Structures are given as structure tokens and as C-alpha cells.
Short mmCIF file of C-alpha atoms in Angstrom, two decimals:
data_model
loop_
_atom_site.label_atom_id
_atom_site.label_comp_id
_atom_site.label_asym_id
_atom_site.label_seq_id
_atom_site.Cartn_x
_atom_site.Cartn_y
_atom_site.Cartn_z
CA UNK A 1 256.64 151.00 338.55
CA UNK A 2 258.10 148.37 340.85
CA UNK A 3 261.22 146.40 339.46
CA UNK A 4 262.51 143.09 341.46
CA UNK A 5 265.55 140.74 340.71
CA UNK A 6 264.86 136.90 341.17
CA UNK A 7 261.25 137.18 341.55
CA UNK A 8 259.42 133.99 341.98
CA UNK A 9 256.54 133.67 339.37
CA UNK A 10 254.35 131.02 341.10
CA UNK A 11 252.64 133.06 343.28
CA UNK A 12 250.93 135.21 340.56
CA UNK A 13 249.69 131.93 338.57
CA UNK A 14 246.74 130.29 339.68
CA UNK A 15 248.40 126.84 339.22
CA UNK A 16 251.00 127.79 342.08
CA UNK A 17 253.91 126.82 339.77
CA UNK A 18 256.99 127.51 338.13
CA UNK A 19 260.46 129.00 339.25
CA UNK A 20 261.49 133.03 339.34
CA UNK A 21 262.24 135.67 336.56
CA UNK A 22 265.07 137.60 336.79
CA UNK A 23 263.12 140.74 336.50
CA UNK A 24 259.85 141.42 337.48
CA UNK A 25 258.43 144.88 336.62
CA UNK A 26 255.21 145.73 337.84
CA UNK A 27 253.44 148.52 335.40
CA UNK A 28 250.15 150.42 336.68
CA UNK A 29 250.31 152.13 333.60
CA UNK A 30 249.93 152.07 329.76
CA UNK A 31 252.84 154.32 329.32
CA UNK A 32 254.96 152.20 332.17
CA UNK A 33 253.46 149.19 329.89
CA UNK A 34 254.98 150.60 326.70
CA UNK A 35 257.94 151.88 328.51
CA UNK A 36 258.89 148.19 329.55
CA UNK A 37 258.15 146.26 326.59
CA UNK A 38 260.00 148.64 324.52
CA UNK A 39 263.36 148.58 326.45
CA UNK A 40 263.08 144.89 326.53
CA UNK A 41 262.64 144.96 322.83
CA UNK A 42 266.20 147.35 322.39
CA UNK A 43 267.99 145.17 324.68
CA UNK A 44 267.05 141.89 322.92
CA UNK A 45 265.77 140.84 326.40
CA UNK A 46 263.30 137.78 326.64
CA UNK A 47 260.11 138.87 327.77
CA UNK A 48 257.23 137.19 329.28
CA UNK A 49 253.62 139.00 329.79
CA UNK A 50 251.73 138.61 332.69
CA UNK A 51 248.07 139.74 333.47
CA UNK A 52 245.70 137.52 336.33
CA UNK A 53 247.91 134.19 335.92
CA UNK A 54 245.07 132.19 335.25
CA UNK A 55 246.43 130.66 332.09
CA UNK A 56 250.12 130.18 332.38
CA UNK A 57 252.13 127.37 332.86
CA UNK A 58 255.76 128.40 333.70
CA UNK A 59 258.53 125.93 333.82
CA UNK A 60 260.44 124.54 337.21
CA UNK A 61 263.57 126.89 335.92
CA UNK A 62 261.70 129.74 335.82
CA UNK A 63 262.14 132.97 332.98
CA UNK A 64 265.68 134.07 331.87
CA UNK A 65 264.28 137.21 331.36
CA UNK A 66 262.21 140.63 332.28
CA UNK A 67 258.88 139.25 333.31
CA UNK A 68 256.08 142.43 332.81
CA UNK A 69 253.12 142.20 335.23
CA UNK A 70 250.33 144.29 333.79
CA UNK A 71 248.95 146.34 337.01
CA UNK A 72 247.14 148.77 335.28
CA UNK A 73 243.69 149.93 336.55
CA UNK A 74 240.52 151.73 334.78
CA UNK A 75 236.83 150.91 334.47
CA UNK A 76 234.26 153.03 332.17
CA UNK A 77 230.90 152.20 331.87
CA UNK A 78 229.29 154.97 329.97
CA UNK A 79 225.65 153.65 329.12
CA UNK A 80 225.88 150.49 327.51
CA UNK A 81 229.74 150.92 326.45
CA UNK A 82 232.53 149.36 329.02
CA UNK A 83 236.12 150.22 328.73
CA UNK A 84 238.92 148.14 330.92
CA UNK A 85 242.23 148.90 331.64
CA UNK A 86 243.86 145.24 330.67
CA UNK A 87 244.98 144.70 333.96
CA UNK A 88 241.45 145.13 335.58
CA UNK A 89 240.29 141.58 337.22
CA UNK A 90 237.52 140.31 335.07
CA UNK A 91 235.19 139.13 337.71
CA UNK A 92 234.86 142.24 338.79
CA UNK A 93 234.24 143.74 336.07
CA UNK A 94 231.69 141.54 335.14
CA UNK A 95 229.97 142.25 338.41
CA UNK A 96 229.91 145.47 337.86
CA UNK A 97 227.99 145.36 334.47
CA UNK A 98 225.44 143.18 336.11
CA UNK A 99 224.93 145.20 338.79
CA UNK A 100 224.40 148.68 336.51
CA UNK A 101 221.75 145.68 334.42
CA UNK A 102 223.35 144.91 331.76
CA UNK A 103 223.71 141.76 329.67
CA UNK A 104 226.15 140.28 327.59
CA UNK A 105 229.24 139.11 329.98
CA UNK A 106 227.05 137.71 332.32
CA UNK A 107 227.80 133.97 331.84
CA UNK A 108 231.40 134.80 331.97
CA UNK A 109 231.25 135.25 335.46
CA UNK A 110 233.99 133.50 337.98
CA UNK A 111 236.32 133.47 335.17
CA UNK A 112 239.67 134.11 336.97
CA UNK A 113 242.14 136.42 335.23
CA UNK A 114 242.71 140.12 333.95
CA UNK A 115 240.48 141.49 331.38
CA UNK A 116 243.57 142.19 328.67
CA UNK A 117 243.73 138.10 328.56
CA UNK A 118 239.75 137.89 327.60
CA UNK A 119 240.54 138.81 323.81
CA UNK A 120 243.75 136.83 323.46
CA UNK A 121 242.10 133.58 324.26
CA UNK A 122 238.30 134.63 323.31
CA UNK A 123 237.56 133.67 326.75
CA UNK A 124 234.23 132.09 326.75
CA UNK A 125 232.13 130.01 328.47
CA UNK A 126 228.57 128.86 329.11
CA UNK A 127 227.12 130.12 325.98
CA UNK A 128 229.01 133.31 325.66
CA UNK A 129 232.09 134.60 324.44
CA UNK A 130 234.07 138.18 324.55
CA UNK A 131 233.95 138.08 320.94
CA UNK A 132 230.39 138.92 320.62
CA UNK A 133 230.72 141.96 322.79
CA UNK A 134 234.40 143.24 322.26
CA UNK A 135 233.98 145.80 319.86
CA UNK A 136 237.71 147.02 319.82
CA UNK A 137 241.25 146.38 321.39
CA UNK A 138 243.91 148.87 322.18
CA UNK A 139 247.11 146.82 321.97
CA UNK A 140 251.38 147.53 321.63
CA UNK A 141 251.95 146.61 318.34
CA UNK A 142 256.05 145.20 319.20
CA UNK A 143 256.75 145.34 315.39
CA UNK A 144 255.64 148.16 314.10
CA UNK A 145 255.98 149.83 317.83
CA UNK A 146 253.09 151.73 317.24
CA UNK A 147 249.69 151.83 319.39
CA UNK A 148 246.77 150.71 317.93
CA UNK A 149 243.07 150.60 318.04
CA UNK A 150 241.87 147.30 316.17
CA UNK A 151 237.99 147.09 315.22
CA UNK A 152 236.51 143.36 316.42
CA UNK A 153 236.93 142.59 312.52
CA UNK A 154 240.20 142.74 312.65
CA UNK A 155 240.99 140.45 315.85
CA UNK A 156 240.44 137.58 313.89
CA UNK A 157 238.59 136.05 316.30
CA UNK A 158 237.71 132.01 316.67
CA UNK A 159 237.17 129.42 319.31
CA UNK A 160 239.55 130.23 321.57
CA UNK A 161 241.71 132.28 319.19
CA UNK A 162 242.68 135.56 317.83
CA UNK A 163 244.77 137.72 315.92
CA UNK A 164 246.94 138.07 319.82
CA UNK A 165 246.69 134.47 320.29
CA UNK A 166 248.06 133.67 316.66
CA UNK A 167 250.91 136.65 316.99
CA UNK A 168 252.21 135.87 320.68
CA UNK A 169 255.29 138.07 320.53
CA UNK A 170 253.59 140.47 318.36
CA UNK A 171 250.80 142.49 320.84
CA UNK A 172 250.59 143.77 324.02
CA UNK A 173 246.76 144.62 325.02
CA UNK A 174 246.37 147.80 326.59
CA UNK A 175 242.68 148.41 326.81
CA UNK A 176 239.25 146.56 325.93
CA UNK A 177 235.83 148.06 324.87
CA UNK A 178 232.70 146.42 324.68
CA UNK A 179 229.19 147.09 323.42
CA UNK A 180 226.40 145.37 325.86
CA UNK A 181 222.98 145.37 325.85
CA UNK A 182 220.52 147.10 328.03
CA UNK A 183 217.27 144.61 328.08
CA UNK A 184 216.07 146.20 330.88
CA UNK A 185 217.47 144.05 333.49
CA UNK A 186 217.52 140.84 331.18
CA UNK A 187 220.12 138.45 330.51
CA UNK A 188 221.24 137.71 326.91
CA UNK A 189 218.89 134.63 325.85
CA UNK A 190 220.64 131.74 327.32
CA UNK A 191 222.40 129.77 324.74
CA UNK A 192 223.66 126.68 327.32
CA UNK A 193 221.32 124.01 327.80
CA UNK A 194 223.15 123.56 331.69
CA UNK A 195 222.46 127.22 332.78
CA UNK A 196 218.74 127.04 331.67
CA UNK A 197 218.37 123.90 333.48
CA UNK A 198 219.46 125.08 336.39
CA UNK A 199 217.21 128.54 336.26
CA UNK A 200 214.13 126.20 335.22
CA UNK A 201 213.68 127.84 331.95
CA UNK A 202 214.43 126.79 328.11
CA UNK A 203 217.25 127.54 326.31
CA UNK A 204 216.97 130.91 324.15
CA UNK A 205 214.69 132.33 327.23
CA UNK A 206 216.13 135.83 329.50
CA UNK A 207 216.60 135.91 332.83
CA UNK A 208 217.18 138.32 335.23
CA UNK A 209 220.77 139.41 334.31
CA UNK A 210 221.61 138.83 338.59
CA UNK A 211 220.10 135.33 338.29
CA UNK A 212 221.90 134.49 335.30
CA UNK A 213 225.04 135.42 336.96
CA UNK A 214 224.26 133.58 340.37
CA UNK A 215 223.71 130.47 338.27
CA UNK A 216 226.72 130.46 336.56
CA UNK A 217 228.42 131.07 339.37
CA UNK A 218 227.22 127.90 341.78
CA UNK A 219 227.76 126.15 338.25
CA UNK A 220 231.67 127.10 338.17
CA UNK A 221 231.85 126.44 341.89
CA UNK A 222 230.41 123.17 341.81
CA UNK A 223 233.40 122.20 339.28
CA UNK A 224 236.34 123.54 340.99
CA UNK A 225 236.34 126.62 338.29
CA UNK A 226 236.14 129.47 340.80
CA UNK A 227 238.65 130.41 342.46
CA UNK A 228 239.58 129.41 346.31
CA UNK A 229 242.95 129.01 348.11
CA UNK A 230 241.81 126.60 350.53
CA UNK A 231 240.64 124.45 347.96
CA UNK A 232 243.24 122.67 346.04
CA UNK A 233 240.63 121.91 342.87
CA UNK A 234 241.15 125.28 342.49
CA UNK A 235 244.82 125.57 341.87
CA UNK A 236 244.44 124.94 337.91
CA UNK A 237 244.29 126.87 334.99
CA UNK A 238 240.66 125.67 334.53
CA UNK A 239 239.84 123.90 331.44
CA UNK A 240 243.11 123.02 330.82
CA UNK A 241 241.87 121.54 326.93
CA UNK A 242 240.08 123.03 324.45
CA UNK A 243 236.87 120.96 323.46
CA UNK A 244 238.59 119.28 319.83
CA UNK A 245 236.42 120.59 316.46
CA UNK A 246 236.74 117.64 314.24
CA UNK A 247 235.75 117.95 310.36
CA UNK A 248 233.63 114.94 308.60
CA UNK A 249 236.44 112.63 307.44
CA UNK A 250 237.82 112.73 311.45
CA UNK A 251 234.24 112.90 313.41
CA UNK A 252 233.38 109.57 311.23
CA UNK A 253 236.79 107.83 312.36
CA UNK A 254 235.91 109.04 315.94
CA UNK A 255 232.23 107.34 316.44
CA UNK A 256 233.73 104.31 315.13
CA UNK A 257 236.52 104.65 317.44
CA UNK A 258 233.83 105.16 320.71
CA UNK A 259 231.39 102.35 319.18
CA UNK A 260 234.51 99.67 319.11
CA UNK A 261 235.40 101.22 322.72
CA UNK A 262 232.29 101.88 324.22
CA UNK A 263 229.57 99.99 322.36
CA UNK A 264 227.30 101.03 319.39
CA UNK A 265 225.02 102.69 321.89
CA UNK A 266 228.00 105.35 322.50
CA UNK A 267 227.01 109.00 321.92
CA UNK A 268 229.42 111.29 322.23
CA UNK A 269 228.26 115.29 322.60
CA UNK A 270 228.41 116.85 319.56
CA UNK A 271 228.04 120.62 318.59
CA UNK A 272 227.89 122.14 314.98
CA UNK A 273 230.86 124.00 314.55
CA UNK A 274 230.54 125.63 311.03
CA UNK A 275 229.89 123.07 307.83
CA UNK A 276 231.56 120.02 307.49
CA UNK A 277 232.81 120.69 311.60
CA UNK A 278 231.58 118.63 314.33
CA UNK A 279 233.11 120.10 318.45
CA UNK A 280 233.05 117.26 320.74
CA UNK A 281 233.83 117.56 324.71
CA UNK A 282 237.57 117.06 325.63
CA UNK A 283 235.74 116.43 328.91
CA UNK A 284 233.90 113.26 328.16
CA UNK A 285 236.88 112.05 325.60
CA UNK A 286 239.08 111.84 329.13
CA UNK A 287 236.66 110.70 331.24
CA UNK A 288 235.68 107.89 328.65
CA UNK A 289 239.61 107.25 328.13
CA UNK A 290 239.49 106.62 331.96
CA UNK A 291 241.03 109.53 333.26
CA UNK A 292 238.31 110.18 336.31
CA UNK A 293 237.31 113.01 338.36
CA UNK A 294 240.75 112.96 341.22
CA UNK A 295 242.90 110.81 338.36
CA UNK A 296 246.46 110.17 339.86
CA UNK A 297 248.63 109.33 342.87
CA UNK A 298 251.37 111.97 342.96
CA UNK A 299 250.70 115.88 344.00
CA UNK A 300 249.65 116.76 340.19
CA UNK A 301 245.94 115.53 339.64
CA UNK A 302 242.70 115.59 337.69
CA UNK A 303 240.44 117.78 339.73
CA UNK A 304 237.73 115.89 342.26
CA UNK A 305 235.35 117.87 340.38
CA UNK A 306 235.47 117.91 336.98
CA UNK A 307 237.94 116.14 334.64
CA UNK A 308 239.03 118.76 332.45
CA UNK A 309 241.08 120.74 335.20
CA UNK A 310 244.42 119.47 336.16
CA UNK A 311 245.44 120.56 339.93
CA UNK A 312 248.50 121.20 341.52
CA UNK A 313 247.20 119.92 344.92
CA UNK A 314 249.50 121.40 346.87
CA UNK A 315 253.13 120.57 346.16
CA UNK A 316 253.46 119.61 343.11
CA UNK A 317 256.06 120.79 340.52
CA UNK A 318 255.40 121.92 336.58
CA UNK A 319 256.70 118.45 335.45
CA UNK A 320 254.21 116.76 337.63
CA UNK A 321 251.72 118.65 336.37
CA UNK A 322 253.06 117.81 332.35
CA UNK A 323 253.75 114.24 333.49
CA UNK A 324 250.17 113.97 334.27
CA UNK A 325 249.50 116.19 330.94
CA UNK A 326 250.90 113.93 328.83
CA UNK A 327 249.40 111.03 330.08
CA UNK A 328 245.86 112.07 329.42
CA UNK A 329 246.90 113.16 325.76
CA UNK A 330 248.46 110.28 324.83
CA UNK A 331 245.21 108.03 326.55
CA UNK A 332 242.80 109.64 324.36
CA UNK A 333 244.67 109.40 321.24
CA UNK A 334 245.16 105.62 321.78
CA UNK A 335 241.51 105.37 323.05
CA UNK A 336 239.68 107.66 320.20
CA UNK A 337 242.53 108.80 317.91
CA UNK A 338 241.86 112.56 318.89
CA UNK A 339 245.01 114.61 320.05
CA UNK A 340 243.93 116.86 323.19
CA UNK A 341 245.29 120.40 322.61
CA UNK A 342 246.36 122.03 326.29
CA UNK A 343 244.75 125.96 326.44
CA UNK A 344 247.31 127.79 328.76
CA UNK A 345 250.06 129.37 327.57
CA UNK A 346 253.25 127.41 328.38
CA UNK A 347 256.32 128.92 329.31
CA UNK A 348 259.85 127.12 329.08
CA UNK A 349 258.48 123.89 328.80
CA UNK A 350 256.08 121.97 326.13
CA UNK A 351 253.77 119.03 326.09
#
């Protein structure tokens, strides 16, 4: 376990931002895991988790506190059941799964981060989320300082939610298993219109699971959403919204708002999201709000390549990057009345 004193925290975030911790321990470990958090816990010391960095958004001033890398390594495919070690990187391991044939992470590729982050947020993407596969997580419980093994059931999972995700402070995940599906070299059917267009079949059809994969892939890349150091669109936490999920009374207000803006012709995307809920695209509510692809002048911008990623495009600082934040919310709410939630996990500083 390696232990550091004013240890800068922007070079293991993806955004490139923030100031130092004063601790960093590295654990490679579940027991060096456990070990850290609960020492931090007796001392009453602040502490901040951190697996790939692909969702964080730490403050200029950095963490007055013990921040706890999770380094940990392990990778189990037994048949059709995977086990990962939370600090495992997830394109990797979603690699491997398509390479031994199997489906059901295979639109997930390119997603930058560890694979203990994949339950907290229910990563998903392009049809597919770790819900549907996860069957259960290993996790630190802080409070009851007990390890436990919690069934899917119990994770409470939503649209980019969970049980973790609702109890921050509470759980540490240790360890993720997941069920996937042999289909003899098939994909999963393919749920997202934009991946079946671009493998020429219809939605609901398999694919080779290597195809499926590939696609997804030039998809992500084509949007800034894989990573790159020598490209600056890169340097984001990806979609930094979440896609808003509107019930009746508030999806009625917002087509009125977009026919008075954009002219009764206006139709916005629009997904069932259980009865009485409408999603709509946080993507297309900034674009229409007129927040284009490379919005801004200073060195915090909307990606070149898709609107939904804000970029640190080389020297920028965390309040450039919530300056810029901030102005997008508070142009769609005045353009369509809808308040923009931000998905990464902010540290030290708030929209």
C-alpha cells in the first residue's frame, strides 16, 4: 500500500482537474481497502474514494483529507459468470468478455473508468446497462462496518442510480459479479436505434458480439467519448448530464416551451420511461438552447464533438469548467424550463 502527503489529484481524473489531497493511499487490496477506510472512519478523517477518475470533479483547493485510490486487481470468468476486482479498468474487462463470446457488456465498451464505479452510477450506454447483468456487489458497509454481498434486488437500481449512488458515504465496492449470456458468439439484441444503423441491421436483431463492440466503439470515438490524451475532447467526464425524465404535467409544459421556441414543427426525442414518464435528450435541450458543439472562448468548453461533454482543453481550472456548467444549466431552464442535472460526482465544489 503506497501512502503520499500533498498528492495532486488531477492526474488520476480524466478531466485533468482539481488541486492535491493530503493523503493519498494507494490499496491493491480488499483488505488494504478495508484497512484504509476504516482508520479514516476512527480518526474522523474526510475521505474521498477514487477508482478510474472518469467521473469526478474535484475542486481548485483540492481534498482536506485521506484520498483512497482503489488499485485492486482480479478478473474471473468462469463460463458465463465474471467477477472484477473494483479497481479492474472496465474496458478491459469488457474486451475480455467479448473476446471469450459473450454478450451482455458489449455496448458498454470505451467506457473509461474502474469496474467498482459501473454499479454506483448504473453505467450504461447504447442500449445497455450494468444493471441487467450485475447480479451481486461486494461492498464496505462504513456503518455497520461489516462486508457484504448484496443480491441485484437489493442495489436499488435506476437510471443512473443505486442504493451506492443514493448512500455516498455509506459503501465502499469491493467486487462485482455478473451473469452474461453465451449466444454463441451473438450480441444481446440491439436495443439502440444508432448502433443498428451503423451495423445495417434493425433494432432487436444480434450481431456478432466483436462487431457489436467495434461499432460502439467508432460510435464513442466519433464523439470525443473514448479516451485519448492528445485529444483535448477527451479530457471530460463524458456525458457530463443525465438525459432529464420528465412526468406528464412537466413533458406537456416542455413541448409548449420548444413549440414557442422552436416552432410547432419542434420534436423533441422522447423515450418512455415508466407510466406517466417521458426521458428527453439533455443533448438536444443544449444544443437547441444554443450551446453548440466547441461552445465557449476560455480553456473550459463544450466538446467539438458532441454537446453533452464539457472539456478542459488544456488549461483550464475546475471553476472554468463550473463557470461554463452553470451557464448551460441556467440556458436551458430559461429556454425550456428543464433544470440539467450534472452526472459526476463533485468534490469541494457545487453547481
Amino acid at each position: 500500500m503506497q501512502e503520499l502527503q500533498d498528492a495532486p489529484l488531477a492526474p488520476l481524473t480524466t478531466f485533468r482537474l482539481g488541486g492535491p489531497a493530503t493523503r493519498l493511499i494507494t490499496a491493491t487490496t480488499d483488505a488494504e481497502v478495508v484497512g484504509a477506510v476504516r482508520e479514516a472512519d476512527d480518526a474522523g478523517t474526510p475521505l474521498l474514494i477514487i477508482g478510474g477518475g472518469s467521473n469526478l470533479v474535484i475542486g481548485d483547493k483540492g481534498f482536506d483529507g485521506t484520498a483512497l485510490r482503489i488499485a485492486t486487481r482480479g478478473s474471473d470468468l468462469t463460463g458465463t459468470a465474471l467477477e472484477l476486482a473494483a479497481g479492474e479498468t472496465w474496458t478491459d474487462a469488457v474486451a475480455r468478455t467479448v473476446e471469450a463470446g459473450l454478450a451482455g457488456v458489449e455496448c458498454l465498451a470505451g467506457i473509461p473508468g474502474s469496474a467498482g464505479a459501473t454499479p454506483i452510477q448504473n453505467v450504461g450506454a447504447y442500449g445497455q446497462e450494468v444493471s441487467s447483468t450485475i447480479t451481486e456487489v461486494v461492498a464496505y458497509d462504513r456503518v455497520t462496518r461489516e462486508t457484504l454481498t448484496l443480491a441485484n434486488a437489493e442495489c436499488a437500481f435506476s437510471y443512473r442510480h443505486s442504493r451506492f449512488k443514493e448512500h455516498p458515504e455509506r459503501y465502499v465496492v469491493l467486487r462485482v459479479r455478473f451473469a452474461l449470456e453465451d449466444a454463441g458468439g451473438l450480441s444481446a439484441p440491439l436495443k439502440y436505434a444508432e448502433t443498428a444503423r451503423a451495423l445495417g441491421v434493425e433494432q432487436g436483431d444480434r450481431v456478432p458480439v466483436g462487431a457489436a463492440r467495434s461499432a460502439v466503439l467508432q460510435l464513442r470515438a466519433g464523439k470525443g467519448m473514448v479516451l485519448d490524451p492528445e485529444d483535448h475532447d477527451t479530457w471530460s467526464a463524458g456525458s457530463f448530464f443525465t438525459n432529464p425524465i420528465l412526468d406528464d404535467t412537466a413533458y406537456a409544459a416542455f413541448l409548449a416551451r420548444a413549440a414557442e421556441r422552436l416552432g410547432p414543427d419542434a420534436t423533441p426525442p422522447a423515450y418512455p420511461a415508466g407510466e406517466g414518464r417521458t426521458k428527453t435528450s439533455a443533448a438536444w435541450l443544449i444544443d437547441r438552447a444554443g450551446f453548440t458543439k466547441g461552445y465557449g472562448a476560455g480553456p473550459a468548453r463544450i466538446s467539438t464533438k458532441h454537446t453533452l461533454a464539457l472539456t478542459n482543453r488544456g488549461h483550464a481550472t475546475t471553476e472554468d469548467l463550473l463557470a461554463l456548467a452553470r451557464e448551460v444549466v441556467g440556458g436551458v431552464r430559461e429556454a425550456f424550463g428543464i433544470t440539467l442535472v450534472p452526472e459526476p460526482v463533485t468534490v469541494g465544489v457545487s453547481l
